[in-house]
mmCIF file of C-alpha atoms and ligand atoms in Angstrom:
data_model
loop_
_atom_site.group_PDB
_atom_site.id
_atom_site.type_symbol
_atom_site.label_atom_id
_atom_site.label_comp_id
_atom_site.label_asym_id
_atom_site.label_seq_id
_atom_site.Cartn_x
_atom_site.Cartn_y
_atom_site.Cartn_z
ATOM 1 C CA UNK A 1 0.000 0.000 0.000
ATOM 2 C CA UNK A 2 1.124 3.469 -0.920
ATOM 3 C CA UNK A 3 1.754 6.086 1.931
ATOM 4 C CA UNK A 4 -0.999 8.707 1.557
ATOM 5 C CA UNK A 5 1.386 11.581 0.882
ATOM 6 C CA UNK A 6 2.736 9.282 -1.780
ATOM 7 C CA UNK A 7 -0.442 9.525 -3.915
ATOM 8 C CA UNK A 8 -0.883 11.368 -6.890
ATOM 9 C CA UNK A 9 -4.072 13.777 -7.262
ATOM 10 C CA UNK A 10 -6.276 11.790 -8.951
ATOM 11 C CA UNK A 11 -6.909 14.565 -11.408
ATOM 12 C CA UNK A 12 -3.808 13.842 -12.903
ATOM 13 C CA UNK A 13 -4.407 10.021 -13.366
ATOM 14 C CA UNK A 14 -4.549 10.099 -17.596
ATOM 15 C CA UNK A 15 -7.039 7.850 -17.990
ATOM 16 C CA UNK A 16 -9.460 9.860 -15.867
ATOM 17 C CA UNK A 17 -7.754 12.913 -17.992
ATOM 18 C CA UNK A 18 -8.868 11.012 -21.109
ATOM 19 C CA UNK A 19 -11.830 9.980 -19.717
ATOM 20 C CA UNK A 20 -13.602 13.755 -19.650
ATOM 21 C CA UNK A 21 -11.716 14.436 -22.799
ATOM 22 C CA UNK A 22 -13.541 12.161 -24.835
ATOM 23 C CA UNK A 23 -16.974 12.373 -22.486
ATOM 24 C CA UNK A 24 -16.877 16.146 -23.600
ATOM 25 C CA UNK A 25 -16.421 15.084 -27.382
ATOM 26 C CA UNK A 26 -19.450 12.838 -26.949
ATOM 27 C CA UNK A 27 -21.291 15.186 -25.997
ATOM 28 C CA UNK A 28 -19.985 17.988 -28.615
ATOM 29 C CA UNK A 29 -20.690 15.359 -31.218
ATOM 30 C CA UNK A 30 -24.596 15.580 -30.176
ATOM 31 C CA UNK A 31 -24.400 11.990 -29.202
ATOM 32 C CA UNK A 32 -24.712 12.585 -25.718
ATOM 33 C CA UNK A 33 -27.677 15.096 -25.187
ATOM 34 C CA UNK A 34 -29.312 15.473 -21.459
ATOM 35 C CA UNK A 35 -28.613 12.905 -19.326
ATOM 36 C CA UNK A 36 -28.266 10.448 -22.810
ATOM 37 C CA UNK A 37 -25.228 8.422 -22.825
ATOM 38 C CA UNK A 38 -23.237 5.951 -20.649
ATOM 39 C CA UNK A 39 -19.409 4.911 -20.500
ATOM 40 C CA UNK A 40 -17.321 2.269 -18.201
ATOM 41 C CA UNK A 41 -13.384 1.510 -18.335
ATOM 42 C CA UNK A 42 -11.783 -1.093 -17.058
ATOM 43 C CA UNK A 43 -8.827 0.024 -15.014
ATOM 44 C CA UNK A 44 -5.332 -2.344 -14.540
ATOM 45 C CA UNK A 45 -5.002 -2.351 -11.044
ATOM 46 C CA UNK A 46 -1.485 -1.461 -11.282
ATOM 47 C CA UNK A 47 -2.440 1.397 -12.700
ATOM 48 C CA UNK A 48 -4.899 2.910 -10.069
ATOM 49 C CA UNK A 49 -2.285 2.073 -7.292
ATOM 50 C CA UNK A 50 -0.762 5.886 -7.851
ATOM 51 C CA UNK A 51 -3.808 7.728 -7.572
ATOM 52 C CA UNK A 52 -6.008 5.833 -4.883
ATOM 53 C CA UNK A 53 -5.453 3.917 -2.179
ATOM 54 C CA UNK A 54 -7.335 1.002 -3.386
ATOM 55 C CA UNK A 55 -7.913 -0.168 0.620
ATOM 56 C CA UNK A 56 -9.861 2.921 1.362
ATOM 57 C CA UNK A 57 -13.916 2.086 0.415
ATOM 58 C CA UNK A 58 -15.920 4.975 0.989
ATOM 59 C CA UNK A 59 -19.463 3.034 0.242
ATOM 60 C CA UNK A 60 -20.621 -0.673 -0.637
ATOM 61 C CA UNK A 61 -23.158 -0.545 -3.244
ATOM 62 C CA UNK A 62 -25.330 -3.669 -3.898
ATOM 63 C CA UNK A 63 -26.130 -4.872 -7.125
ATOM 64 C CA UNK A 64 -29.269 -6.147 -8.582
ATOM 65 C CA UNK A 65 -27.086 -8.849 -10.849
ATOM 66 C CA UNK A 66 -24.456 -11.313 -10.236
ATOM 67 C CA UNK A 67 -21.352 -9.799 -11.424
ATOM 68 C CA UNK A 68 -18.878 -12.348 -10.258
ATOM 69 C CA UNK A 69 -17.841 -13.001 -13.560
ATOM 70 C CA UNK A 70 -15.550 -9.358 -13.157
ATOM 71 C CA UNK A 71 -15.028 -10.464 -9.244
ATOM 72 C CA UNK A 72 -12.190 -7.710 -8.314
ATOM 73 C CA UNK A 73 -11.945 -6.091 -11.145
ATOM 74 C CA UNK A 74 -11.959 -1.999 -11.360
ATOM 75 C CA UNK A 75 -13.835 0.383 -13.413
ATOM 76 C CA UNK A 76 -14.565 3.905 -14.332
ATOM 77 C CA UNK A 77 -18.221 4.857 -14.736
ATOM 78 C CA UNK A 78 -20.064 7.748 -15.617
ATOM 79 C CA UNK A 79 -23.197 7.711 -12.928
ATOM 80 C CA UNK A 80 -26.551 7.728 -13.266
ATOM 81 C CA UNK A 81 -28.437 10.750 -14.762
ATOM 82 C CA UNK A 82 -25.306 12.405 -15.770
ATOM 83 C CA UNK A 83 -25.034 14.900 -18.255
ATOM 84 C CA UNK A 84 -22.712 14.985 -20.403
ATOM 85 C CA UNK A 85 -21.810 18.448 -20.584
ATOM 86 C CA UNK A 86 -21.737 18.762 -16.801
ATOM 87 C CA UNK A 87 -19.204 16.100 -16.216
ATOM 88 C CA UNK A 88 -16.254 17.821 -16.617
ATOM 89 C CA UNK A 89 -17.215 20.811 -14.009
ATOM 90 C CA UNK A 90 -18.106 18.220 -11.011
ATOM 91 C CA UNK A 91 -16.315 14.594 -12.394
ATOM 92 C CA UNK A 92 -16.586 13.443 -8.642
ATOM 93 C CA UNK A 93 -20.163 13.486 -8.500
ATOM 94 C CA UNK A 94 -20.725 12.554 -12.093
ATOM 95 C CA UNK A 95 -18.303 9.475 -12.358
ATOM 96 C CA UNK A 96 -16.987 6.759 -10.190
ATOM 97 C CA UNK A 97 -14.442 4.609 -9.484
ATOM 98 C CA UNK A 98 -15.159 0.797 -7.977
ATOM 99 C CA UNK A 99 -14.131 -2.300 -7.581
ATOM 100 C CA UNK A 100 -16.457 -5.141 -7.969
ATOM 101 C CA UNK A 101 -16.470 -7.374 -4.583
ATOM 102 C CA UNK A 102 -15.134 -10.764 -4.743
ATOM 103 C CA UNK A 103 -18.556 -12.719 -4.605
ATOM 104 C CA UNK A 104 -19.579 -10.224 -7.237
ATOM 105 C CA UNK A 105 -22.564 -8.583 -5.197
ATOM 106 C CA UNK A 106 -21.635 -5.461 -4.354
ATOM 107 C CA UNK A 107 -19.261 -2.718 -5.298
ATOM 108 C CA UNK A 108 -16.589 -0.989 -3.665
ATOM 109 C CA UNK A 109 -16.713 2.830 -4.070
ATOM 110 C CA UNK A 110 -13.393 4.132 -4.221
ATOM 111 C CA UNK A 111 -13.626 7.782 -5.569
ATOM 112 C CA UNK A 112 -16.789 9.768 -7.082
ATOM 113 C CA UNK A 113 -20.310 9.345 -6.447
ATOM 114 C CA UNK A 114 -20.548 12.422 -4.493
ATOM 115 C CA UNK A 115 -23.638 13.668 -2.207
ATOM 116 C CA UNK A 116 -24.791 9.825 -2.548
ATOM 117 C CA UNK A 117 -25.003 9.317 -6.352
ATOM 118 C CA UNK A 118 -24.952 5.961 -8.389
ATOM 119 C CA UNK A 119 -23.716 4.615 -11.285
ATOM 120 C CA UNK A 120 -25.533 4.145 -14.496
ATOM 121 C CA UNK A 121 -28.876 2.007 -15.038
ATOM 122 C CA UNK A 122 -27.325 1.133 -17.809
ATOM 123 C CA UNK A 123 -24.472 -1.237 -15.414
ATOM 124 C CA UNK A 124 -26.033 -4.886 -16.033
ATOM 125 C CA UNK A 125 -25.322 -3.902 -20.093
ATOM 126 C CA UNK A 126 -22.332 -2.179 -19.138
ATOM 127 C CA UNK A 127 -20.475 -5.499 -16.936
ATOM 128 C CA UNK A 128 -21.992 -8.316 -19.025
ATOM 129 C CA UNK A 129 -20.686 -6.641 -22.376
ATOM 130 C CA UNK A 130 -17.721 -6.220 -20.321
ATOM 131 C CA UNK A 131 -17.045 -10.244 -19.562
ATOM 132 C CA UNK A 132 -18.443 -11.289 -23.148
ATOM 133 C CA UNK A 133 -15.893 -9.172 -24.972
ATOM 134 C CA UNK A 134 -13.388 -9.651 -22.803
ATOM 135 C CA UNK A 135 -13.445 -13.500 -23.487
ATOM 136 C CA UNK A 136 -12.909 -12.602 -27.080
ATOM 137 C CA UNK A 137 -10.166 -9.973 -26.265
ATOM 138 C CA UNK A 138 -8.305 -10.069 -23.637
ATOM 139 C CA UNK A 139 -7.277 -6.430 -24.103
ATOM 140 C CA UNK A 140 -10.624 -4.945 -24.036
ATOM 141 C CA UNK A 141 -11.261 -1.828 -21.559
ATOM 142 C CA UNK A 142 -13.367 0.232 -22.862
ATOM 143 C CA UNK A 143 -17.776 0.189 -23.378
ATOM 144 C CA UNK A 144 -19.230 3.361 -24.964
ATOM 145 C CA UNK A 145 -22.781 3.681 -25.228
ATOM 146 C CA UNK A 146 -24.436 7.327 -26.763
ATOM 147 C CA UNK A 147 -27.087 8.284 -29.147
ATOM 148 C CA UNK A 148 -26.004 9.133 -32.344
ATOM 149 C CA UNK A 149 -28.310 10.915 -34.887
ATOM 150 C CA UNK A 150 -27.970 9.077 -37.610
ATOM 151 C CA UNK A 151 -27.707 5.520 -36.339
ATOM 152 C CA UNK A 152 -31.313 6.351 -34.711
ATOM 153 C CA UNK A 153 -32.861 7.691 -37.925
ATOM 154 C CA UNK A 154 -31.253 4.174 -39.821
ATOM 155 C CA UNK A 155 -32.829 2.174 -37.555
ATOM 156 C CA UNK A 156 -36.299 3.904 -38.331
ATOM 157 C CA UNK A 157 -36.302 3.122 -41.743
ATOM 158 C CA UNK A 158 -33.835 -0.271 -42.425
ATOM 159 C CA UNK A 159 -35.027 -3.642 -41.627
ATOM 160 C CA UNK A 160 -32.728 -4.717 -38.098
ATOM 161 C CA UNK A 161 -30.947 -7.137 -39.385
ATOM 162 C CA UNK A 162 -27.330 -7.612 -38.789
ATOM 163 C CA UNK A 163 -26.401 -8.015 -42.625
ATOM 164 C CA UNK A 164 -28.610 -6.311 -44.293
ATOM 165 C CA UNK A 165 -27.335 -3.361 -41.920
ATOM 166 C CA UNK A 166 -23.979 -4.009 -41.958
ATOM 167 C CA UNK A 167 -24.238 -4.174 -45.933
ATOM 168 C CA UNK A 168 -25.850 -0.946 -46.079
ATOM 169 C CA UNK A 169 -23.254 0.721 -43.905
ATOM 170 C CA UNK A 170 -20.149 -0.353 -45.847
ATOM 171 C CA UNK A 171 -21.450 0.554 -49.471
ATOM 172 C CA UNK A 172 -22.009 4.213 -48.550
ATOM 173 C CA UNK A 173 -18.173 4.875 -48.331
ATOM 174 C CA UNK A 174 -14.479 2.956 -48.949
ATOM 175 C CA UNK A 175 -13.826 2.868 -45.103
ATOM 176 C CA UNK A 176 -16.832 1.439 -43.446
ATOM 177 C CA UNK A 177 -15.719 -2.147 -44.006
ATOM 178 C CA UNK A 178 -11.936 -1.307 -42.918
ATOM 179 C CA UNK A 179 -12.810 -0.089 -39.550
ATOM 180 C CA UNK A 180 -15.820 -2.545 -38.981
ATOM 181 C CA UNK A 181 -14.849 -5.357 -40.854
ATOM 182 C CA UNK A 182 -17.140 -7.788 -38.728
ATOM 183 C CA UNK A 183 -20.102 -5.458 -39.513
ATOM 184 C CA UNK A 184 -22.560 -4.138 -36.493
ATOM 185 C CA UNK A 185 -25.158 -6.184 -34.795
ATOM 186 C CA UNK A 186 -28.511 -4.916 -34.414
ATOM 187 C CA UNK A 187 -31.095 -5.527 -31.690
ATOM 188 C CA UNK A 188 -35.014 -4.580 -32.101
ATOM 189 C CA UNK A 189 -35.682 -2.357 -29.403
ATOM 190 C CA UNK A 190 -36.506 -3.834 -26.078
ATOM 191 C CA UNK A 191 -36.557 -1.815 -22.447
ATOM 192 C CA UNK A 192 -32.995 -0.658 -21.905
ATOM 193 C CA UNK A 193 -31.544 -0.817 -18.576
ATOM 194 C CA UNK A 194 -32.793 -4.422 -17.935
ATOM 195 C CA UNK A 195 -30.942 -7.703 -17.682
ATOM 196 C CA UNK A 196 -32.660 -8.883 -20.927
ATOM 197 C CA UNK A 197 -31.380 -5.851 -22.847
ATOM 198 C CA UNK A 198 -27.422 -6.306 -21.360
ATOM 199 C CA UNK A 199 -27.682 -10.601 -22.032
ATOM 200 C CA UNK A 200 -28.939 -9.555 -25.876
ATOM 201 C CA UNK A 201 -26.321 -6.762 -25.896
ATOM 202 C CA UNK A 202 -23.402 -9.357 -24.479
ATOM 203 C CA UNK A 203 -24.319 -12.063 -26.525
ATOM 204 C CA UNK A 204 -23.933 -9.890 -30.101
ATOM 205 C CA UNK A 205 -20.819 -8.187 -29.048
ATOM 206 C CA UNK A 206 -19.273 -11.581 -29.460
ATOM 207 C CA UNK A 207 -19.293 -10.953 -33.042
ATOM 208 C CA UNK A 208 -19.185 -7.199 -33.378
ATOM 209 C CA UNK A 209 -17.507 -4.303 -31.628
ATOM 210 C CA UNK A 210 -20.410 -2.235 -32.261
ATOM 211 C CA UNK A 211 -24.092 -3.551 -31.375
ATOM 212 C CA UNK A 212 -27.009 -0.987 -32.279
ATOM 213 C CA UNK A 213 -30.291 -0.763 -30.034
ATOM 214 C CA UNK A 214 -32.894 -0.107 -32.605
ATOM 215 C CA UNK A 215 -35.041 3.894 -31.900
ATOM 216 C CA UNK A 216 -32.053 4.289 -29.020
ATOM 217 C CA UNK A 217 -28.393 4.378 -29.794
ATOM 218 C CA UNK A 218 -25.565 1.952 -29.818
ATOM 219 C CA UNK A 219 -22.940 0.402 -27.697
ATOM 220 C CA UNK A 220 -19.294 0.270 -28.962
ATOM 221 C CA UNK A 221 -16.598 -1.462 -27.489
ATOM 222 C CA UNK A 222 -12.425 -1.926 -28.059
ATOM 223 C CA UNK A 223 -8.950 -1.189 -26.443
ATOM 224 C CA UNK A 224 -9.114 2.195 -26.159
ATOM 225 C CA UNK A 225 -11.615 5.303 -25.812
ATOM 226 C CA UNK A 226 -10.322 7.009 -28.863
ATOM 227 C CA UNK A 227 -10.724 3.679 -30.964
ATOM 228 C CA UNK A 228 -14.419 3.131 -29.384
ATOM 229 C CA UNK A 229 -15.142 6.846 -30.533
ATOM 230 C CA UNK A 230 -13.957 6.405 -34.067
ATOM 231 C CA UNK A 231 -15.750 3.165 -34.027
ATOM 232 C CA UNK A 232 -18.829 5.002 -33.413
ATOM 233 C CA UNK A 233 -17.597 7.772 -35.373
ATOM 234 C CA UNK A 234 -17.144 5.772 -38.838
ATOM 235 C CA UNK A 235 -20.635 4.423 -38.105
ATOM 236 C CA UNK A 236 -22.355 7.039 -37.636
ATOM 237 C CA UNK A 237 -20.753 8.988 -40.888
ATOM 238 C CA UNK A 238 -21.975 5.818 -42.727
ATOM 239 C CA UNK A 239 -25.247 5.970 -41.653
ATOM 240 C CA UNK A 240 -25.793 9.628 -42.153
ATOM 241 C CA UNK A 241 -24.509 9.261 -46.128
ATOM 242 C CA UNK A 242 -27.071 6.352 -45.992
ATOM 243 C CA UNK A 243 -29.911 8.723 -44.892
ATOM 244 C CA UNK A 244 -28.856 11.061 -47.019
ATOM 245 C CA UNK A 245 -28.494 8.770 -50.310
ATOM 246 C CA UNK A 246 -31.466 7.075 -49.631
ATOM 247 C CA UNK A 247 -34.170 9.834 -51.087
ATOM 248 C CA UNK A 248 -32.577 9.847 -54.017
ATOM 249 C CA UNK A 249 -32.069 7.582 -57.550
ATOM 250 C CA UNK A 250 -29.122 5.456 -56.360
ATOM 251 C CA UNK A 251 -26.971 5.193 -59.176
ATOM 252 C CA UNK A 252 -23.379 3.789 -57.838
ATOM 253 C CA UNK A 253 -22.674 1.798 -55.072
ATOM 254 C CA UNK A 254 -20.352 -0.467 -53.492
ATOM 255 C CA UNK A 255 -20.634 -3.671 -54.911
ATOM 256 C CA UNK A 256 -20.031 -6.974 -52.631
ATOM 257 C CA UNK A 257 -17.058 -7.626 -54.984
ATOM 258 C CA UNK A 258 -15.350 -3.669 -54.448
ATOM 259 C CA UNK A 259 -16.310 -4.639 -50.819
ATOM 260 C CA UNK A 260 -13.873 -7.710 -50.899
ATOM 261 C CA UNK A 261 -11.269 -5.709 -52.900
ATOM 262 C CA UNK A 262 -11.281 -3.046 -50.467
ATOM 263 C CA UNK A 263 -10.651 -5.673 -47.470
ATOM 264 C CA UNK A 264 -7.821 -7.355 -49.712
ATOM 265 C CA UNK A 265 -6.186 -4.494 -50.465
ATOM 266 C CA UNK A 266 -5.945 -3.097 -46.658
ATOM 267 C CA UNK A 267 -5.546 -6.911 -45.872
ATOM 268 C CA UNK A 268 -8.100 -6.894 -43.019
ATOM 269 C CA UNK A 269 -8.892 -9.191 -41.010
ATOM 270 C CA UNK A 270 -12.370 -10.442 -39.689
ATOM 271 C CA UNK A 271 -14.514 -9.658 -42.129
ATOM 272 C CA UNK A 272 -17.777 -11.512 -42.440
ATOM 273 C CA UNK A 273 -17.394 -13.110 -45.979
ATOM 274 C CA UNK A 274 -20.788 -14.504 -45.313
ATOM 275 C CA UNK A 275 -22.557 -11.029 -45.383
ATOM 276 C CA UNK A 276 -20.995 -10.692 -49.184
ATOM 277 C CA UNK A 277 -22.564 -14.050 -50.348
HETATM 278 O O1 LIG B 301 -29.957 7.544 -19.511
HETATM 279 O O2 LIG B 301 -28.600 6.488 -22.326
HETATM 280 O O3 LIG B 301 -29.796 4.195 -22.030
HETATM 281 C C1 LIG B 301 -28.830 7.144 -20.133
HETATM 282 C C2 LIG B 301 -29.117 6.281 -21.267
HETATM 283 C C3 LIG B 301 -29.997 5.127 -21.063
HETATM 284 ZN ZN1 LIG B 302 -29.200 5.360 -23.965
#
């Protein structure tokens, strides 16, 4: 354990630094309107150790789920009914910092959550996407989950399919299908901040990094918040040329065989062949 005068202000810590950096770009984007918008890191342990002394729990929070799956595990989490453009001004009442207990019932509290606050309704999504994608990469941090424009008009007016959607996306422009080569999965739209929604969320981000809940927004997940954001970021450009496109004659395209030139010639990897067939 670190002596106390030791410590580092936790204002300093750059993942909290990059944390409100990108949170504020969310929310310049338009993603992130009112109290729209939720985002959890995973935090190394080793890493924390600097900033907070990991011993100190300032509240045990129970949880309504069994999250033993991420037993002792810390995370970063913007709280419940913040807004996005107010987390920067007060991040100790807007965010959090906890580590899940070891029988995965409760949380510790380490830093945030001021005057009583909570994290996110949106947690049960946020932990099981969490363990699903971190069985597929070991590397993964980082859950994003905002309301982008565009997506949310596409999902109005395409069928919710995951390659029909996908397809659409990556015709509209050459770099869709390099920076999502897996495509997106798409779920109809169901209650959100319920188990059902987060087991439907975790089971499709075992195939895609970005999952879209149809007439609500999408989840995005990866290594790093400034990959998750230009995940979200290339989507949501694709979609809006879609929307765009779509009231007029269509006369070119990207055809399933550009698609697979495209993905040969920037030799990527993962894409689903069986959404070109
Ligand atoms: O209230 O985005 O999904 C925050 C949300 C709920
Ligand atoms: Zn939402």
């Amino acid at each position: 354990m670190k002596d106390m005068v030791d410590m580092k202000n936790i204002y300093e810590f750059p993942l909290l630094k990059d944390f409100l950096r990108v949170i504020d770009l969310i929310y310049q984007s338009g993603w992130g309107e009112n109290n729209g918008g939720n985002v959890s890191v995973m935090i190394d342990e080793s890493l924390l150790l600097d900033y907070l002394d990991i011993n100190k729990v300032i509240r045990v929070i129970d949880l309504s789920f069994d999250a033993s799956y991420l037993a002792n595990k810390y995370f970063i989490v913007t709280a419940t009914s913040s807004y996005f453009r107010n987390i920067k001004k007060d991040p100790e009442s807007l965010l959090g910092i906890f580590k899940v207990s070891p029988n995965g019932k409760q949380v510790f509290l380490l830093w945030g959550y001021k005057a009583n606050n909570l994290f996110t309704s949106e947690l049960p999504t946020h932990l099981m996407v969490h363990a699903s994608r971190l069985k597929i990469d070991p590397l993964n941090r980082v859950v994003m989950h905002c309301h982008p424009n565009s997506i949310i008009t596409m999902s109005h007016v395409h069928e919710l399919n995951d390659q029909s959607f996908s397809l659409s996306l990556w015709r509209t422009m050459t770099e869709a299908i390099v920076v999502f080569p897996e495509g997106v999965g798409v779920l109809p739209w169901m209650q959100s901040g319920t188990t059902e929604i987060g087991i439907a969320t975790s089971e499709k981000i075992k195939n895609h990094r970005l999952v879209i809940w149809a007439m609500h927004g999408i989840y995005g997940v990866g290594q790093s918040l400034d990959t998750v954001f230009g995940l979200i970021e290339v989507a949501e450009k694709a979609a809006e040329i879609y929307l765009s496109c779509k009231p007029h004659e269509i006369l070119n395209n990207i055809t399933n065989d550009q698609l697979k030139e495209i993905a040969a010639f920037y030799k990527v990897k993962n894409v689903r062949y069986e959404f070109l067939k």
